Structures are given as structure tokens and as C-alpha cells.
């Protein structure tokens, strides 16, 4: 019922001003929530075409593209947003996630670092960078990031196990 009402208001906003991004952004969000991915991507694209400054639409589209496994396409939206707002740690985090999923490990590591240095206090940023460090064999840096993630979320057994498995992996390679 609530999604139907949200869709109704999105359509009203679009009919009121078809060249304004807000209605398309909302309709894209509703479609994404309903797992109507293609419709959501079209609406986000329309929001962006209404205004090049529609950062929210680029971030929403990037997040959806990342969710459906189109990381290379997500990188483009997050990269655009990161160039526009380079000091926003949340945008840097999204950029890092998309680079990581696209296999661009060095770019992902750089973006995770920028997010963390920008003040993002989320275990996921440290966890993402730690996994890259471990893939690259940089054990001390990986352990340091797992420690930071655990400090942020000390009751998370997955983080503790991940750090423990890193020690196991490092021991096997020595």
C-alpha cells in the first residue's frame, strides 16, 4: 500500500514537471524497491537527463547497478559523483565498493582510504580494504584494518572469524 502511494506521488510529480528529476528519482526508488530493475534504471537515467546535477540519481543508479552485478557501470556513476564531491566519504565508499566488485583493487583501496580518511566510521570500509590487502599479501595492513573494523563492531562474530582466518592464511603462506 505504501509503495503504491509513493508511486502515485512520483507520477504526480512527473506530470507536474516532466523535466524535473525529483519525480523520476522517487519512481526509480519505488521501482527498485519492487525489484523492477529495468524500470528503475530508466527512471534514474531520466532524472539524470533532467539535471546533470542529479547526484542522488547517479548514486541510486550506481547502487542498483552494483546490486545487480554491473560493477563496471556502477563505477561510472560513483566516479562522476566522487569527482563532483571528492570529500564525501559515503560517495568514496560507494566508489570503493564498485571498484572492488569490478576487480580494480588498487582503485578500490584508494577509495576506501579516502572514505576512511574522510571520517567514515563504518566497519565495512575497513573490512573492504582489509580484504584487498589480504589478496595482495599485505598481511600487516590487513590485520590492522580488521582490528579497526572490530573496534567499530566488536560484537560481530564474522569480523572476528575473518581476522582469524587471515592469520591462518598468512601462516600457510609463510
PDB file of C-alpha atoms in Angstrom:
ATOM      1  CA  UNK A   1       0.000   0.000   0.000  1.00  0.00           C
ATOM      2  CA  UNK A   2       2.780   2.448   0.919  1.00  0.00           C
ATOM      3  CA  UNK A   3       4.741   1.711  -2.260  1.00  0.00           C
ATOM      4  CA  UNK A   4       1.616   2.313  -4.313  1.00  0.00           C
ATOM      5  CA  UNK A   5       1.152   5.704  -2.647  1.00  0.00           C
ATOM      6  CA  UNK A   6       4.818   6.564  -3.204  1.00  0.00           C
ATOM      7  CA  UNK A   7       4.448   5.624  -6.879  1.00  0.00           C
ATOM      8  CA  UNK A   8       1.316   7.768  -7.121  1.00  0.00           C
ATOM      9  CA  UNK A   9       3.199  10.805  -5.800  1.00  0.00           C
ATOM     10  CA  UNK A  10       6.139  10.136  -8.086  1.00  0.00           C
ATOM     11  CA  UNK A  11       3.825  10.071 -11.095  1.00  0.00           C
ATOM     12  CA  UNK A  12       2.112  13.263  -9.922  1.00  0.00           C
ATOM     13  CA  UNK A  13       5.477  14.993  -9.604  1.00  0.00           C
ATOM     14  CA  UNK A  14       6.440  13.851 -13.093  1.00  0.00           C
ATOM     15  CA  UNK A  15       3.165  15.003 -14.619  1.00  0.00           C
ATOM     16  CA  UNK A  16       3.502  18.361 -12.869  1.00  0.00           C
ATOM     17  CA  UNK A  17       7.051  18.982 -14.183  1.00  0.00           C
ATOM     18  CA  UNK A  18       8.309  16.317 -16.551  1.00  0.00           C
ATOM     19  CA  UNK A  19      11.726  17.977 -16.801  1.00  0.00           C
ATOM     20  CA  UNK A  20      12.429  17.895 -13.042  1.00  0.00           C
ATOM     21  CA  UNK A  21      14.453  14.992 -11.624  1.00  0.00           C
ATOM     22  CA  UNK A  22      12.643  14.531  -8.276  1.00  0.00           C
ATOM     23  CA  UNK A  23       9.676  12.541  -9.590  1.00  0.00           C
ATOM     24  CA  UNK A  24      11.860  10.253 -11.690  1.00  0.00           C
ATOM     25  CA  UNK A  25      14.204   9.697  -8.758  1.00  0.00           C
ATOM     26  CA  UNK A  26      11.319   8.724  -6.486  1.00  0.00           C
ATOM     27  CA  UNK A  27       9.775   6.474  -9.132  1.00  0.00           C
ATOM     28  CA  UNK A  28      13.162   4.861  -9.671  1.00  0.00           C
ATOM     29  CA  UNK A  29      13.465   4.229  -5.935  1.00  0.00           C
ATOM     30  CA  UNK A  30       9.996   2.691  -5.807  1.00  0.00           C
ATOM     31  CA  UNK A  31      10.698   0.508  -8.831  1.00  0.00           C
ATOM     32  CA  UNK A  32      13.998  -0.606  -7.296  1.00  0.00           C
ATOM     33  CA  UNK A  33      12.202  -1.448  -4.054  1.00  0.00           C
ATOM     34  CA  UNK A  34       9.760  -3.553  -6.053  1.00  0.00           C
ATOM     35  CA  UNK A  35      12.667  -5.297  -7.865  1.00  0.00           C
ATOM     36  CA  UNK A  36      11.636  -3.739 -11.165  1.00  0.00           C
ATOM     37  CA  UNK A  37      15.251  -3.135 -12.043  1.00  0.00           C
ATOM     38  CA  UNK A  38      14.965  -2.110 -15.688  1.00  0.00           C
ATOM     39  CA  UNK A  39      12.213   0.407 -14.942  1.00  0.00           C
ATOM     40  CA  UNK A  40      14.266   1.812 -12.070  1.00  0.00           C
ATOM     41  CA  UNK A  41      17.336   2.200 -14.288  1.00  0.00           C
ATOM     42  CA  UNK A  42      15.239   4.020 -16.900  1.00  0.00           C
ATOM     43  CA  UNK A  43      13.825   6.382 -14.281  1.00  0.00           C
ATOM     44  CA  UNK A  44      17.245   7.120 -12.789  1.00  0.00           C
ATOM     45  CA  UNK A  45      18.504   7.822 -16.292  1.00  0.00           C
ATOM     46  CA  UNK A  46      15.607  10.208 -16.874  1.00  0.00           C
ATOM     47  CA  UNK A  47      16.348  12.011 -13.612  1.00  0.00           C
ATOM     48  CA  UNK A  48      19.970  12.426 -14.701  1.00  0.00           C
ATOM     49  CA  UNK A  49      18.943  13.669 -18.137  1.00  0.00           C
ATOM     50  CA  UNK A  50      16.717  16.285 -16.456  1.00  0.00           C
ATOM     51  CA  UNK A  51      19.654  17.617 -14.485  1.00  0.00           C
ATOM     52  CA  UNK A  52      23.324  16.776 -14.705  1.00  0.00           C
ATOM     53  CA  UNK A  53      23.453  17.803 -11.045  1.00  0.00           C
ATOM     54  CA  UNK A  54      21.133  14.944 -10.000  1.00  0.00           C
ATOM     55  CA  UNK A  55      23.747  13.378  -7.732  1.00  0.00           C
ATOM     56  CA  UNK A  56      21.162  11.358  -5.809  1.00  0.00           C
ATOM     57  CA  UNK A  57      20.010   9.734  -9.051  1.00  0.00           C
ATOM     58  CA  UNK A  58      23.576   8.809 -10.007  1.00  0.00           C
ATOM     59  CA  UNK A  59      24.201   7.317  -6.571  1.00  0.00           C
ATOM     60  CA  UNK A  60      20.904   5.427  -6.625  1.00  0.00           C
ATOM     61  CA  UNK A  61      21.614   4.093 -10.122  1.00  0.00           C
ATOM     62  CA  UNK A  62      25.168   3.198  -9.139  1.00  0.00           C
ATOM     63  CA  UNK A  63      23.935   1.326  -6.085  1.00  0.00           C
ATOM     64  CA  UNK A  64      21.362  -0.575  -8.120  1.00  0.00           C
ATOM     65  CA  UNK A  65      23.909  -1.427 -10.809  1.00  0.00           C
ATOM     66  CA  UNK A  66      26.244  -2.701  -8.116  1.00  0.00           C
ATOM     67  CA  UNK A  67      23.443  -4.776  -6.595  1.00  0.00           C
ATOM     68  CA  UNK A  68      22.710  -6.493  -9.922  1.00  0.00           C
ATOM     69  CA  UNK A  69      26.367  -7.221 -10.670  1.00  0.00           C
ATOM     70  CA  UNK A  70      27.103  -4.470 -13.167  1.00  0.00           C
ATOM     71  CA  UNK A  71      30.059  -3.077 -11.251  1.00  0.00           C
ATOM     72  CA  UNK A  72      31.816  -1.555 -14.269  1.00  0.00           C
ATOM     73  CA  UNK A  73      28.724   0.558 -14.970  1.00  0.00           C
ATOM     74  CA  UNK A  74      28.370   1.430 -11.284  1.00  0.00           C
ATOM     75  CA  UNK A  75      31.963   2.713 -11.259  1.00  0.00           C
ATOM     76  CA  UNK A  76      30.983   5.361 -13.833  1.00  0.00           C
ATOM     77  CA  UNK A  77      28.206   6.798 -11.663  1.00  0.00           C
ATOM     78  CA  UNK A  78      30.206   6.696  -8.444  1.00  0.00           C
ATOM     79  CA  UNK A  79      33.267   8.117 -10.194  1.00  0.00           C
ATOM     80  CA  UNK A  80      31.204  11.026 -11.519  1.00  0.00           C
ATOM     81  CA  UNK A  81      29.845  11.711  -8.029  1.00  0.00           C
ATOM     82  CA  UNK A  82      33.297  11.356  -6.434  1.00  0.00           C
ATOM     83  CA  UNK A  83      34.761  13.852  -8.899  1.00  0.00           C
ATOM     84  CA  UNK A  84      31.959  16.269  -8.071  1.00  0.00           C
ATOM     85  CA  UNK A  85      32.178  15.706  -4.298  1.00  0.00           C
ATOM     86  CA  UNK A  86      35.662  14.311  -3.590  1.00  0.00           C
ATOM     87  CA  UNK A  87      35.460  14.896   0.164  1.00  0.00           C
ATOM     88  CA  UNK A  88      32.234  12.968   0.712  1.00  0.00           C
ATOM     89  CA  UNK A  89      33.242   9.737   2.483  1.00  0.00           C
ATOM     90  CA  UNK A  90      29.974   7.974   1.654  1.00  0.00           C
ATOM     91  CA  UNK A  91      30.485   8.562  -2.056  1.00  0.00           C
ATOM     92  CA  UNK A  92      34.080   7.365  -1.754  1.00  0.00           C
ATOM     93  CA  UNK A  93      32.799   4.233  -0.009  1.00  0.00           C
ATOM     94  CA  UNK A  94      30.372   3.516  -2.862  1.00  0.00           C
ATOM     95  CA  UNK A  95      33.156   4.113  -5.356  1.00  0.00           C
ATOM     96  CA  UNK A  96      35.388   1.715  -3.443  1.00  0.00           C
ATOM     97  CA  UNK A  97      32.723  -0.996  -3.395  1.00  0.00           C
ATOM     98  CA  UNK A  98      32.108  -0.660  -7.125  1.00  0.00           C
ATOM     99  CA  UNK A  99      35.826  -0.711  -7.953  1.00  0.00           C
ATOM    100  CA  UNK A 100      36.308  -3.762  -5.743  1.00  0.00           C
ATOM    101  CA  UNK A 101      33.461  -5.644  -7.411  1.00  0.00           C
ATOM    102  CA  UNK A 102      34.814  -4.639 -10.826  1.00  0.00           C
ATOM    103  CA  UNK A 103      38.218  -6.079  -9.900  1.00  0.00           C
ATOM    104  CA  UNK A 104      40.015  -2.720  -9.774  1.00  0.00           C
ATOM    105  CA  UNK A 105      41.749  -3.470  -6.494  1.00  0.00           C
ATOM    106  CA  UNK A 106      44.163  -0.544  -6.395  1.00  0.00           C
ATOM    107  CA  UNK A 107      41.423   1.974  -7.198  1.00  0.00           C
ATOM    108  CA  UNK A 108      39.188   0.338  -4.597  1.00  0.00           C
ATOM    109  CA  UNK A 109      41.919   0.528  -1.968  1.00  0.00           C
ATOM    110  CA  UNK A 110      42.474   4.215  -2.729  1.00  0.00           C
ATOM    111  CA  UNK A 111      38.759   4.986  -2.463  1.00  0.00           C
ATOM    112  CA  UNK A 112      38.413   3.020   0.811  1.00  0.00           C
ATOM    113  CA  UNK A 113      41.351   5.005   2.181  1.00  0.00           C
ATOM    114  CA  UNK A 114      39.754   8.301   1.122  1.00  0.00           C
ATOM    115  CA  UNK A 115      36.457   7.275   2.738  1.00  0.00           C
ATOM    116  CA  UNK A 116      38.194   6.351   5.987  1.00  0.00           C
ATOM    117  CA  UNK A 117      40.345   9.489   5.993  1.00  0.00           C
ATOM    118  CA  UNK A 118      37.200  11.491   5.222  1.00  0.00           C
ATOM    119  CA  UNK A 119      35.695  10.353   8.512  1.00  0.00           C
ATOM    120  CA  UNK A 120      33.615   7.328   7.569  1.00  0.00           C
ATOM    121  CA  UNK A 121      33.237   5.284  10.735  1.00  0.00           C
ATOM    122  CA  UNK A 122      31.899   2.090   9.224  1.00  0.00           C
ATOM    123  CA  UNK A 123      33.383  -1.353   9.716  1.00  0.00           C
ATOM    124  CA  UNK A 124      32.629  -2.187   6.085  1.00  0.00           C
ATOM    125  CA  UNK A 125      35.183   0.329   4.823  1.00  0.00           C
ATOM    126  CA  UNK A 126      37.950  -1.251   6.877  1.00  0.00           C
ATOM    127  CA  UNK A 127      36.732  -4.738   6.015  1.00  0.00           C
ATOM    128  CA  UNK A 128      36.743  -3.969   2.282  1.00  0.00           C
ATOM    129  CA  UNK A 129      40.232  -2.556   2.389  1.00  0.00           C
ATOM    130  CA  UNK A 130      41.436  -5.435   4.598  1.00  0.00           C
ATOM    131  CA  UNK A 131      40.219  -7.975   2.066  1.00  0.00           C
ATOM    132  CA  UNK A 132      42.142  -6.188  -0.678  1.00  0.00           C
ATOM    133  CA  UNK A 133      45.276  -6.037   1.449  1.00  0.00           C
ATOM    134  CA  UNK A 134      44.988  -9.766   2.150  1.00  0.00           C
ATOM    135  CA  UNK A 135      44.548 -10.524  -1.564  1.00  0.00           C
ATOM    136  CA  UNK A 136      47.710  -8.562  -2.224  1.00  0.00           C
ATOM    137  CA  UNK A 137      49.573 -10.316   0.600  1.00  0.00           C
ATOM    138  CA  UNK A 138      49.914  -7.183   2.722  1.00  0.00           C
ATOM    139  CA  UNK A 139      49.227  -9.019   5.976  1.00  0.00           C
ATOM    140  CA  UNK A 140      50.147  -6.302   8.472  1.00  0.00           C
ATOM    141  CA  UNK A 141      47.894  -3.739   6.779  1.00  0.00           C
ATOM    142  CA  UNK A 142      45.074  -6.284   6.533  1.00  0.00           C
ATOM    143  CA  UNK A 143      45.349  -7.184  10.217  1.00  0.00           C
ATOM    144  CA  UNK A 144      45.371  -3.503  11.129  1.00  0.00           C
ATOM    145  CA  UNK A 145      42.174  -2.896   9.155  1.00  0.00           C
ATOM    146  CA  UNK A 146      40.454  -5.960  10.623  1.00  0.00           C
ATOM    147  CA  UNK A 147      41.385  -4.620  14.056  1.00  0.00           C
ATOM    148  CA  UNK A 148      39.859  -1.233  13.202  1.00  0.00           C
ATOM    149  CA  UNK A 149      36.690  -2.942  11.915  1.00  0.00           C
ATOM    150  CA  UNK A 150      36.431  -4.995  15.105  1.00  0.00           C
ATOM    151  CA  UNK A 151      36.906  -1.844  17.196  1.00  0.00           C
ATOM    152  CA  UNK A 152      33.886  -0.352  15.402  1.00  0.00           C
ATOM    153  CA  UNK A 153      31.775  -3.513  15.684  1.00  0.00           C
ATOM    154  CA  UNK A 154      33.242  -5.650  18.497  1.00  0.00           C
ATOM    155  CA  UNK A 155      30.228  -7.959  18.791  1.00  0.00           C
ATOM    156  CA  UNK A 156      30.351  -9.078  15.145  1.00  0.00           C
ATOM    157  CA  UNK A 157      31.498 -12.711  15.036  1.00  0.00           C
ATOM    158  CA  UNK A 158      32.061 -12.539  11.266  1.00  0.00           C
ATOM    159  CA  UNK A 159      34.728  -9.871  11.722  1.00  0.00           C
ATOM    160  CA  UNK A 160      36.465 -11.888  14.426  1.00  0.00           C
ATOM    161  CA  UNK A 161      36.402 -15.009  12.264  1.00  0.00           C
ATOM    162  CA  UNK A 162      37.648 -13.093   9.221  1.00  0.00           C
ATOM    163  CA  UNK A 163      40.589 -11.753  11.189  1.00  0.00           C
ATOM    164  CA  UNK A 164      41.335 -15.237  12.500  1.00  0.00           C
ATOM    165  CA  UNK A 165      41.199 -16.729   9.009  1.00  0.00           C
ATOM    166  CA  UNK A 166      43.647 -14.069   7.866  1.00  0.00           C
ATOM    167  CA  UNK A 167      46.165 -15.317  10.432  1.00  0.00           C
ATOM    168  CA  UNK A 168      45.573 -18.848   9.156  1.00  0.00           C
ATOM    169  CA  UNK A 169      46.059 -17.770   5.546  1.00  0.00           C
ATOM    170  CA  UNK A 170      49.237 -15.847   6.395  1.00  0.00           C
ATOM    171  CA  UNK A 171      50.608 -18.846   8.301  1.00  0.00           C
ATOM    172  CA  UNK A 172      50.027 -21.148   5.321  1.00  0.00           C
ATOM    173  CA  UNK A 173      51.926 -18.825   3.038  1.00  0.00           C
ATOM    174  CA  UNK A 174      54.945 -18.413   5.313  1.00  0.00           C
TER     175      UNK A 174
END
